[in-house]
Each structure stands twice: as structure tokens, then as C-alpha cells.
Amino acid sequence: MTPSLSVLIASFLALLILGLPVAWSMIAAVLVWTVFTDNFYVLPVVAERVFQGMDSFVLMAVPLFILAGELINAGRITERLVTFANAVFGWMRGGLAQVNVGASILFAGITGVALGDIAALGRIFIPAMVKQGYSSAYAAAVTASSSIIGPMVPPSLVAVIYGSMTDLSIGALMAATLLPGLLIGVIQMGLIAFQARRQNFPSVQMDRRPRAMVSVTGKAILPLMLPVIILVGMLGGLMTPTEAGAVAALYAALISLVIYRAIRIRDLWPVFGRSALFSGQLLIIVGCGAAFSWVMGMENVPRLIGGQIEGLGLGYFGTMLIFNAVLLVLGMVIDPTTVIILFGPLLSTAAMHAGIDPLHFGVVAILNLNVGLLTPPLGVCLFAAERLAGCGLVPLLREILPFLLVSLVTLAIVAGFPGLSLWLPNLMGF
């Protein structure tokens, strides 16, 4: 590692530890690097890179998908999805825990954000599970674990950002993450079924006669059509990601304002405000991260990483293991969006040099970083679920450990079998 690269990384980490926001830590580290290398001529280019990082038609999808999720939450549509999930999954032993995972799969197809899943579903499921006899720690563990399905099942904001940072087709990336995302849900449900037999968890009692099922499905059909519209539009080549985001926001507004009349016009201002604030925070990070990544590129970091790993001669599986170890460590201390902005282009290029398909690597990276949402010291989803449950961190860590283990097993399966990620994109002609 060159002295200038060491200064860049050390200054970024030091500022981050001191509490400076991520975006400002990145741009300040670039300025420190500029002073250290005496490359003041790059300052206009840095400003241009920040602007170019945000000036992307693809990234316009981010605020639109965020707005769609906010409209769905404000329209109290979550309850309809939960009732539908109860009807579909609640008959199994451990039914309410199974419904929690099933609702996360359905909700993932609307928001694609892990914290959005916890905020919307955690307030419903954690008290309900405790009332049925589950421990608050177990209820929080199921809620936190199932939330990582959100960034995998399309539409995924993380996939949009990863695709825009690495020049991958976002449609292909969303198609590639779909089956691995569903696999996480299936494996988590299998774990809950195993635990239910040992601990005698109850099933959910409700009317499941054909007439009742038709009624429940009818009430949930409009929200359930949202991910279908997005998937068909994007994967069928009818819409770009940005156009899909616009359609999703318009559709969410239509069912919340006009059809269900759950919100009024005057209620839209807080919705727009929250969407604008979250979108602005993300895009500032993207812009500053683009400048930081450009400087890392000037330091030949991708070639350095790729050369070092190639020099080890570990083969495909050994190389993938190294990349996964790096991503797991990064995901434990930095949120997924920041890791992707900072290191996505670098690691993707290094993976290509090592002979790994870039689309497959993107799926592995997104899944890997989502696991970091469940692990300290960052553990955003872990701490969010703990705050809702009030169960204490130690009991929650004890209950979430089996879910972490099956998440790592899922990661190993996805990393070891590229066809699981690439089959659907190849089928769709990407």
C-alpha cells in the first residue's frame, strides 16, 4: 500500500470514528489526500465527480421507490398484507413466526428496504407474537432476520445503487437477486418449523374456508399487484428502473388516496418530506462516494486487490471465500449502501479479474452485506428490532444466532452455485 493510499484510508476511518457523517468523511479524506499528494489540480475534477455521481437517470429511481414505500406505509396497507400472510402461512406450527417471514417477503416486493420492513411489520408482529406466548427476544430475532429479505426481492434500492455504481443492468441484477431472496425466506421458514416442533409453538387460528380466503385475497390483491407491475415492467423490458419507480409511486398514491382513501391530500406533505430527506441523504453519500472511489481508482486499488488475490492461486471457491470474508467484515462496521458506494466498483472489478461473473458477484455482495445488518457493532436491523421489543441485546443475540447461521448457509449456497443467481437473468435474455 502506497503512503498516499494509507493517508486516504486512515483519514476516512479516523473521521468516521470521530463521528463525522459518512459523506463528509469521504470528501474530507479526499481533500486530505489532495494536500498530502500536492495534487491540487484535481480539486475541480473532484467537484465534477461529486455532481456526476448524483447526475444519473438510473438513480432517479431511488427517491421514487422511497416515495412509493412511504405512501404504502401512510396508507396503512400493511395490515392487509399481514392478514393475507396469516391466511397463507399461519396454518403451520409456529404460524405467527412463519407469517412474519411471509409478510416480509410480500412487503419486500413493495419497499425493498430492510429498515422499512422492521418499521412497518415490527410494530405489528412483535407485540402479537409476545401475546401468543413467544419471548420478546425471539419475536425480535424473527423480525430482524426476515427484514434482510427486503433488499433482495425486487424492487431493491440496494440493487439500484449497486447497478448504478458498477454499470450493471439493474433489471438483470433484480432478476438475479429474486431467487436468492426467496431462498432466504424458505430456509428461515424451515428453521422456524424445526424450532416449532421442539418448542411447541402454536399455529394461527383463523377461518380458511374458500369464501374467507377469497375475501382476504381480494382485500390484499391491489397492494400485491405493485411488485408484479414492477417486475413485469422491468424484466419484460417495458420500463426502465426510473420509470418503474414512477409507476410504483403513482400506483401507491392511487390505491392509498383514491381507492382505499386511507390518507388525504394534506397528509402527503409529511410523506413527501420524509421521502425527500431520505433521498437527499442517500444521494449525497452517492456523490461523495463517487469522488472517493475515483481517487481509489487513481491509486490503482482494483488492480492491487485483484493482483493480490490472483497471486494466492486459490481458484474460484477460494477467491470467492476471500471476497466474502472481506465483505462480511465491511458489512459489520459500515452500512451496505456506503460499502457499495465505496468499494462496489473496486471489488467488482477485482472479482472480474479473478474470473467471477460480475452479475453473480453483485448478488453475493448484496446478500453478504445484508447479513451485516444483523451483526454488531453496526447491526442496524438488530438494534432497531431490539428497540421495538425492549428485550435486551444479550437475549436477542442468543435468539438470532440460529438465524445468522442459516443466513450464512444461504450465502454459501448462493456463492457456490452461480446458476441460482444467473438462471433467471439468462432466461429473461439479459
Coordinates of C-alpha atoms in Angstrom, one line a residue:
M1 CA 0.0 0.0 0.0
T2 CA 1.4 3.4 -1.0
P3 CA 1.8 6.2 1.6
S4 CA -0.9 8.3 -0.2
L5 CA -3.4 5.4 -0.2
S6 CA -2.7 4.8 3.5
V7 CA -3.3 8.5 4.2
L8 CA -6.6 8.4 2.3
I9 CA -8.0 5.3 4.1
A10 CA -6.6 6.3 7.5
S11 CA -8.1 9.8 7.4
F12 CA -11.5 8.4 6.2
L13 CA -11.6 5.9 9.1
A14 CA -10.4 8.4 11.7
L15 CA -13.1 10.9 10.7
L16 CA -15.8 8.2 10.7
I17 CA -14.7 7.1 14.2
L18 CA -14.8 10.7 15.4
G19 CA -18.5 10.9 14.4
L20 CA -18.4 12.9 11.2
P21 CA -21.2 11.8 8.8
V22 CA -20.1 9.2 6.1
A23 CA -20.5 11.6 3.2
W24 CA -18.4 14.3 4.8
S25 CA -15.8 11.8 6.0
M26 CA -15.3 10.6 2.4
I27 CA -15.0 14.1 0.8
A28 CA -12.8 15.3 3.7
A29 CA -10.5 12.3 3.2
V30 CA -10.2 13.2 -0.5
L31 CA -9.1 16.7 0.5
V32 CA -6.5 15.3 2.9
W33 CA -5.2 13.1 0.1
T34 CA -5.1 16.1 -2.2
V35 CA -3.0 18.1 0.3
F36 CA -0.7 15.1 1.0
T37 CA 0.0 14.4 -2.7
D38 CA 0.1 18.0 -3.6
N39 CA -2.4 17.3 -6.4
F40 CA -4.4 20.5 -6.1
Y41 CA -5.2 20.3 -9.8
V42 CA -7.7 17.5 -9.1
L43 CA -10.0 19.7 -7.0
P44 CA -12.2 20.8 -9.9
V45 CA -12.4 17.2 -11.0
V46 CA -13.4 16.1 -7.5
A47 CA -16.3 18.6 -7.6
E48 CA -17.3 17.3 -11.0
R49 CA -17.2 13.7 -9.8
V50 CA -19.5 14.5 -6.9
F51 CA -22.0 16.0 -9.3
Q52 CA -21.6 13.3 -11.9
G53 CA -22.1 10.6 -9.1
M54 CA -25.6 12.0 -8.4
D55 CA -26.4 13.1 -12.0
S56 CA -27.7 9.7 -13.1
F57 CA -31.1 8.9 -14.7
V58 CA -30.9 5.5 -13.1
L59 CA -30.6 7.0 -9.6
M60 CA -33.8 8.9 -10.1
A61 CA -35.4 5.5 -9.3
V62 CA -34.2 5.8 -5.7
P63 CA -36.4 8.7 -4.5
L64 CA -39.4 7.3 -6.5
F65 CA -39.2 3.9 -4.8
I66 CA -38.7 5.6 -1.4
L67 CA -41.8 7.7 -2.1
A68 CA -43.8 4.5 -3.1
G69 CA -42.8 2.9 0.2
E70 CA -43.8 5.9 2.3
L71 CA -47.2 6.1 0.6
I72 CA -47.8 2.4 1.3
N73 CA -46.9 2.9 4.9
A74 CA -49.0 6.1 5.3
G75 CA -51.9 4.3 3.6
R76 CA -52.0 1.6 6.3
I77 CA -51.9 -1.1 3.6
T78 CA -49.5 -3.2 5.7
E79 CA -52.5 -4.7 7.7
R80 CA -54.0 -6.1 4.5
L81 CA -50.7 -7.8 3.6
V82 CA -50.4 -9.2 7.2
T83 CA -53.9 -10.7 7.1
F84 CA -53.2 -12.2 3.7
A85 CA -49.9 -13.7 5.0
N86 CA -51.8 -15.1 8.0
A87 CA -54.1 -16.9 5.7
V88 CA -51.3 -18.3 3.5
F89 CA -48.7 -19.2 6.1
G90 CA -50.4 -19.2 9.5
W91 CA -51.7 -22.8 9.4
M92 CA -48.2 -24.1 10.1
R93 CA -46.9 -24.7 13.6
G94 CA -45.1 -21.6 14.7
G95 CA -47.6 -19.9 12.4
L96 CA -47.2 -16.3 13.6
A97 CA -43.4 -16.5 13.2
Q98 CA -43.9 -18.1 9.7
V99 CA -46.4 -15.3 8.9
N100 CA -43.7 -12.7 10.0
V101 CA -41.3 -14.1 7.4
G102 CA -44.0 -14.5 4.7
A103 CA -45.2 -10.9 5.3
S104 CA -41.5 -9.7 4.9
I105 CA -41.4 -11.4 1.5
L106 CA -44.6 -9.7 0.4
F107 CA -43.5 -6.4 1.9
A108 CA -40.1 -6.7 0.3
G109 CA -41.8 -6.6 -3.1
I110 CA -43.1 -3.1 -2.2
T111 CA -40.3 -1.2 -0.4
G112 CA -37.1 -3.2 -0.9
V113 CA -35.6 -1.6 2.3
A114 CA -34.7 -3.7 5.4
L115 CA -35.4 -0.9 7.9
G116 CA -38.7 -0.2 6.2
D117 CA -39.7 -3.8 6.8
I118 CA -38.9 -3.5 10.5
A119 CA -40.6 -0.2 11.0
A120 CA -43.8 -1.4 9.3
L121 CA -44.0 -5.0 10.4
G122 CA -42.1 -5.0 13.7
R123 CA -44.8 -2.8 15.4
I124 CA -47.4 -5.4 14.4
F125 CA -45.7 -8.7 14.8
I126 CA -43.5 -8.3 17.9
P127 CA -46.5 -7.4 20.3
A128 CA -48.7 -10.1 18.6
M129 CA -46.0 -12.8 18.9
V130 CA -45.4 -11.9 22.6
K131 CA -49.2 -12.1 23.2
Q132 CA -49.2 -15.6 21.7
G133 CA -46.5 -16.8 24.1
Y134 CA -43.3 -16.2 22.1
S135 CA -40.5 -14.5 24.0
S136 CA -39.9 -10.9 23.1
A137 CA -36.3 -11.7 22.1
Y138 CA -37.5 -14.5 19.7
A139 CA -40.1 -12.2 18.2
A140 CA -37.4 -9.5 17.6
A141 CA -35.0 -12.1 16.2
V142 CA -37.5 -13.3 13.6
T143 CA -38.4 -9.7 12.7
A144 CA -34.8 -8.6 12.3
S145 CA -33.8 -11.7 10.4
S146 CA -36.6 -11.7 7.9
S147 CA -36.0 -8.0 7.2
I148 CA -32.9 -8.8 5.2
I149 CA -35.2 -10.4 2.6
G150 CA -36.3 -6.8 1.7
P151 CA -33.1 -5.7 -0.1
M152 CA -33.0 -9.0 -2.1
V153 CA -36.6 -9.2 -3.5
P154 CA -37.2 -6.6 -6.3
P155 CA -37.6 -3.7 -6.2
S156 CA -34.4 -3.3 -4.2
L157 CA -32.9 0.1 -3.6
V158 CA -29.6 -1.6 -2.9
A159 CA -29.7 -3.3 -6.3
V160 CA -30.4 0.1 -7.9
I161 CA -27.4 1.7 -6.2
Y162 CA -25.1 -1.3 -6.9
G163 CA -26.1 -1.4 -10.5
S164 CA -25.5 2.3 -11.0
M165 CA -22.1 2.2 -9.3
T166 CA -20.8 -0.8 -11.2
D167 CA -22.5 -0.2 -14.6
L168 CA -24.5 -3.4 -14.4
S169 CA -28.0 -3.8 -15.8
I170 CA -30.4 -3.1 -12.9
G171 CA -33.1 -5.2 -14.5
A172 CA -30.6 -8.1 -14.7
L173 CA -29.5 -7.6 -11.1
M174 CA -33.0 -7.5 -9.8
A175 CA -33.8 -10.7 -11.7
A176 CA -30.6 -12.3 -10.3
T177 CA -31.5 -11.4 -6.7
L178 CA -35.1 -12.7 -6.8
L179 CA -34.4 -16.5 -6.3
P180 CA -31.7 -16.0 -3.7
G181 CA -34.1 -13.6 -1.8
L182 CA -36.9 -16.2 -1.9
L183 CA -34.4 -18.9 -0.8
I184 CA -33.6 -16.9 2.4
G185 CA -37.3 -16.9 3.2
V186 CA -37.7 -20.6 2.6
I187 CA -34.7 -21.5 4.7
Q188 CA -35.8 -19.2 7.5
M189 CA -39.2 -20.8 7.4
G190 CA -37.6 -24.2 7.6
L191 CA -35.6 -23.2 10.7
I192 CA -38.8 -21.9 12.4
A193 CA -40.6 -25.2 11.6
F194 CA -37.8 -27.1 13.2
Q195 CA -37.9 -24.8 16.3
A196 CA -41.7 -25.0 16.4
R197 CA -41.6 -28.8 16.8
R198 CA -39.1 -28.7 19.6
Q199 CA -40.7 -25.8 21.5
N200 CA -44.4 -26.5 20.6
F201 CA -45.1 -23.1 19.0
P202 CA -48.8 -22.5 18.2
S203 CA -50.4 -22.1 14.8
V204 CA -52.6 -19.2 13.9
Q205 CA -56.3 -19.9 14.1
M206 CA -58.5 -18.2 11.5
D207 CA -61.2 -19.0 9.0
R208 CA -59.6 -20.6 6.0
R209 CA -62.7 -21.8 4.1
P210 CA -62.7 -20.9 0.4
R211 CA -65.1 -17.9 0.8
A212 CA -62.9 -16.4 3.6
M213 CA -59.7 -17.0 1.6
V214 CA -61.2 -15.2 -1.4
S215 CA -62.3 -12.3 0.8
V216 CA -58.8 -11.9 2.3
T217 CA -57.1 -12.2 -1.1
G218 CA -59.5 -9.6 -2.5
K219 CA -58.5 -7.1 0.1
A220 CA -54.8 -7.6 -0.5
I221 CA -54.8 -8.0 -4.2
L222 CA -54.2 -4.3 -5.1
P223 CA -51.0 -4.0 -2.9
L224 CA -49.8 -7.4 -4.1
M225 CA -50.1 -6.2 -7.7
L226 CA -47.4 -3.5 -7.1
P227 CA -44.4 -5.8 -7.2
V228 CA -46.0 -7.7 -10.1
I229 CA -46.3 -4.5 -12.1
I230 CA -42.7 -3.5 -11.3
L231 CA -41.3 -7.0 -12.1
V232 CA -43.2 -7.5 -15.3
G233 CA -42.4 -3.9 -16.5
M234 CA -38.7 -4.1 -15.8
L235 CA -37.9 -7.7 -16.6
G236 CA -40.1 -7.6 -19.7
G237 CA -38.2 -4.6 -21.0
L238 CA -41.3 -2.3 -20.8
M239 CA -39.9 0.1 -18.2
T240 CA -36.5 1.4 -17.1
P241 CA -35.9 1.3 -13.3
T242 CA -36.7 5.0 -13.1
E243 CA -39.9 4.6 -15.0
A244 CA -40.8 1.6 -12.8
G245 CA -40.2 3.8 -9.7
A246 CA -42.5 6.5 -11.1
V247 CA -45.2 3.9 -11.8
A248 CA -44.8 2.4 -8.3
A249 CA -45.2 5.8 -6.7
L250 CA -48.2 6.7 -8.8
Y251 CA -49.8 3.3 -8.2
A252 CA -49.2 3.6 -4.4
A253 CA -50.7 7.1 -4.4
L254 CA -53.7 5.9 -6.4
I255 CA -54.6 3.0 -4.0
S256 CA -53.8 5.0 -0.8
L257 CA -55.6 8.2 -1.8
V258 CA -58.4 7.2 -4.2
I259 CA -59.3 3.6 -3.7
Y260 CA -58.7 2.9 0.0
R261 CA -59.0 6.6 1.0
A262 CA -56.6 5.9 3.9
I263 CA -54.8 9.3 3.5
R264 CA -55.9 12.7 2.4
I265 CA -54.2 15.3 0.3
R266 CA -53.0 17.3 3.3
D267 CA -51.3 14.1 4.7
L268 CA -49.0 14.0 1.6
W269 CA -46.7 16.8 2.8
P270 CA -45.1 14.7 5.7
V271 CA -44.8 11.8 3.2
F272 CA -43.0 14.0 0.6
G273 CA -40.8 15.5 3.4
R274 CA -39.7 12.1 4.7
S275 CA -39.0 10.8 1.2
A276 CA -37.0 13.9 0.2
L277 CA -34.9 13.8 3.4
F278 CA -34.0 10.1 3.0
S279 CA -33.4 10.5 -0.7
G280 CA -31.2 13.5 -0.2
Q281 CA -29.1 11.7 2.4
L282 CA -28.6 8.7 0.1
L283 CA -27.7 10.8 -3.0
I284 CA -25.2 13.0 -1.0
I285 CA -23.5 9.8 0.0
V286 CA -23.5 8.5 -3.6
G287 CA -22.0 11.7 -4.9
C288 CA -19.2 11.9 -2.3
G289 CA -18.6 8.2 -2.7
A290 CA -18.2 8.6 -6.4
A291 CA -15.4 11.1 -5.8
F292 CA -13.8 8.8 -3.1
S293 CA -14.0 5.8 -5.5
W294 CA -12.4 7.8 -8.3
V295 CA -9.4 8.7 -6.0
M296 CA -9.2 5.0 -5.0
G297 CA -9.1 4.2 -8.8
M298 CA -6.3 6.7 -9.3
E299 CA -4.4 4.7 -6.6
N300 CA -4.9 1.5 -8.6
V301 CA -6.8 -0.2 -5.8
P302 CA -8.9 -2.5 -8.0
R303 CA -5.7 -3.9 -9.7
L304 CA -3.9 -4.1 -6.4
I305 CA -6.7 -6.1 -4.8
G306 CA -7.2 -8.3 -7.9
G307 CA -3.5 -8.9 -8.3
Q308 CA -3.1 -9.9 -4.6
I309 CA -5.9 -12.4 -4.7
E310 CA -4.9 -13.8 -8.1
G311 CA -1.4 -14.2 -6.7
L312 CA -2.7 -16.5 -4.0
G313 CA -3.8 -19.0 -6.6
L314 CA -6.9 -20.1 -4.6
G315 CA -9.1 -20.9 -7.5
Y316 CA -12.8 -19.9 -7.8
F317 CA -14.1 -21.1 -4.4
G318 CA -11.0 -19.9 -2.5
T319 CA -11.2 -16.5 -4.3
M320 CA -15.0 -16.2 -3.5
L321 CA -14.3 -17.1 0.1
I322 CA -11.8 -14.3 0.4
F323 CA -14.2 -11.8 -1.1
N324 CA -17.0 -12.9 1.2
A325 CA -14.7 -12.6 4.2
V326 CA -13.8 -9.0 3.2
L327 CA -17.5 -8.1 2.6
L328 CA -18.6 -9.7 5.9
V329 CA -16.1 -7.6 7.9
L330 CA -17.0 -4.4 6.0
G331 CA -20.7 -5.1 6.5
M332 CA -20.3 -5.5 10.2
V333 CA -18.9 -1.9 10.6
I334 CA -20.3 0.0 7.6
D335 CA -23.9 0.1 6.3
P336 CA -24.5 -1.7 2.9
T337 CA -25.1 1.4 0.9
T338 CA -21.9 3.0 1.9
V339 CA -19.9 -0.2 1.3
I340 CA -21.3 -0.5 -2.2
I341 CA -20.6 3.2 -3.0
L342 CA -17.1 3.0 -1.6
F343 CA -16.0 -0.5 -2.5
G344 CA -18.5 -1.8 -5.0
P345 CA -16.8 -0.7 -8.2
L346 CA -13.4 -1.7 -6.8
L347 CA -14.4 -5.2 -5.6
S348 CA -16.5 -5.8 -8.7
T349 CA -13.5 -5.0 -11.0
A350 CA -11.2 -7.2 -8.9
A351 CA -13.7 -10.1 -9.0
M352 CA -13.8 -9.8 -12.8
H353 CA -10.0 -10.0 -12.9
A354 CA -10.4 -13.2 -10.8
G355 CA -12.8 -14.8 -13.3
I356 CA -16.1 -14.3 -11.3
D357 CA -19.2 -13.3 -13.2
P358 CA -19.9 -9.6 -12.2
L359 CA -23.7 -10.2 -12.0
H360 CA -23.2 -13.2 -9.7
F361 CA -20.7 -11.3 -7.6
G362 CA -23.3 -8.5 -7.3
V363 CA -25.9 -10.8 -5.8
V364 CA -23.3 -12.3 -3.4
A365 CA -22.2 -8.9 -2.3
I366 CA -25.7 -7.6 -1.7
L367 CA -26.7 -10.7 0.3
N368 CA -23.4 -10.7 2.2
L369 CA -23.8 -7.0 3.2
N370 CA -27.4 -7.6 4.3
V371 CA -26.1 -10.2 6.8
G372 CA -24.1 -7.4 8.4
L373 CA -27.4 -5.7 9.3
L374 CA -27.8 -8.4 11.9
T375 CA -24.4 -8.3 13.5
P376 CA -22.8 -5.9 16.0
P377 CA -21.2 -3.4 16.2
L378 CA -23.3 -1.8 13.4
G379 CA -26.3 -4.2 13.3
V380 CA -28.8 -1.6 12.2
C381 CA -31.7 -4.1 11.9
L382 CA -30.6 -5.9 15.1
F383 CA -30.8 -2.7 17.2
A384 CA -34.0 -1.5 15.6
A385 CA -35.8 -4.7 16.4
E386 CA -34.3 -4.6 20.0
R387 CA -35.7 -1.1 20.5
L388 CA -39.2 -2.2 19.4
A389 CA -39.1 -5.3 21.6
G390 CA -37.3 -3.9 24.6
C391 CA -35.9 -7.4 25.2
G392 CA -32.2 -6.5 25.8
L393 CA -29.3 -7.1 23.4
V394 CA -27.9 -10.3 25.0
P395 CA -31.2 -12.4 24.8
L396 CA -31.7 -11.1 21.3
L397 CA -28.2 -12.2 20.2
R398 CA -28.8 -15.6 21.7
E399 CA -32.1 -16.0 19.7
I400 CA -30.8 -14.6 16.5
L401 CA -27.7 -16.8 16.3
P402 CA -29.5 -19.7 14.6
F403 CA -30.9 -17.3 12.0
L404 CA -27.5 -15.9 11.4
L405 CA -26.1 -19.4 10.9
V406 CA -28.8 -20.2 8.3
S407 CA -28.2 -16.8 6.6
L408 CA -24.5 -17.8 6.2
V409 CA -25.6 -21.2 4.9
T410 CA -27.7 -19.4 2.3
L411 CA -24.8 -17.1 1.4
A412 CA -22.6 -20.2 0.9
I413 CA -25.2 -21.8 -1.4
V414 CA -25.6 -18.6 -3.4
A415 CA -21.9 -18.1 -3.7
G416 CA -21.1 -21.7 -4.5
F417 CA -23.8 -22.2 -7.2
P418 CA -23.7 -19.3 -9.7
G419 CA -26.6 -20.8 -11.6
L420 CA -29.0 -19.9 -8.8
S421 CA -28.4 -16.2 -9.5
L422 CA -27.8 -16.4 -13.2
W423 CA -30.6 -18.7 -14.3
L424 CA -33.4 -16.2 -14.3
P425 CA -31.4 -13.3 -16.0
N426 CA -30.3 -15.7 -18.7
L427 CA -33.9 -16.9 -19.1
M428 CA -35.1 -13.3 -19.5
G429 CA -32.4 -12.6 -22.1
F430 CA -30.2 -10.2 -20.1

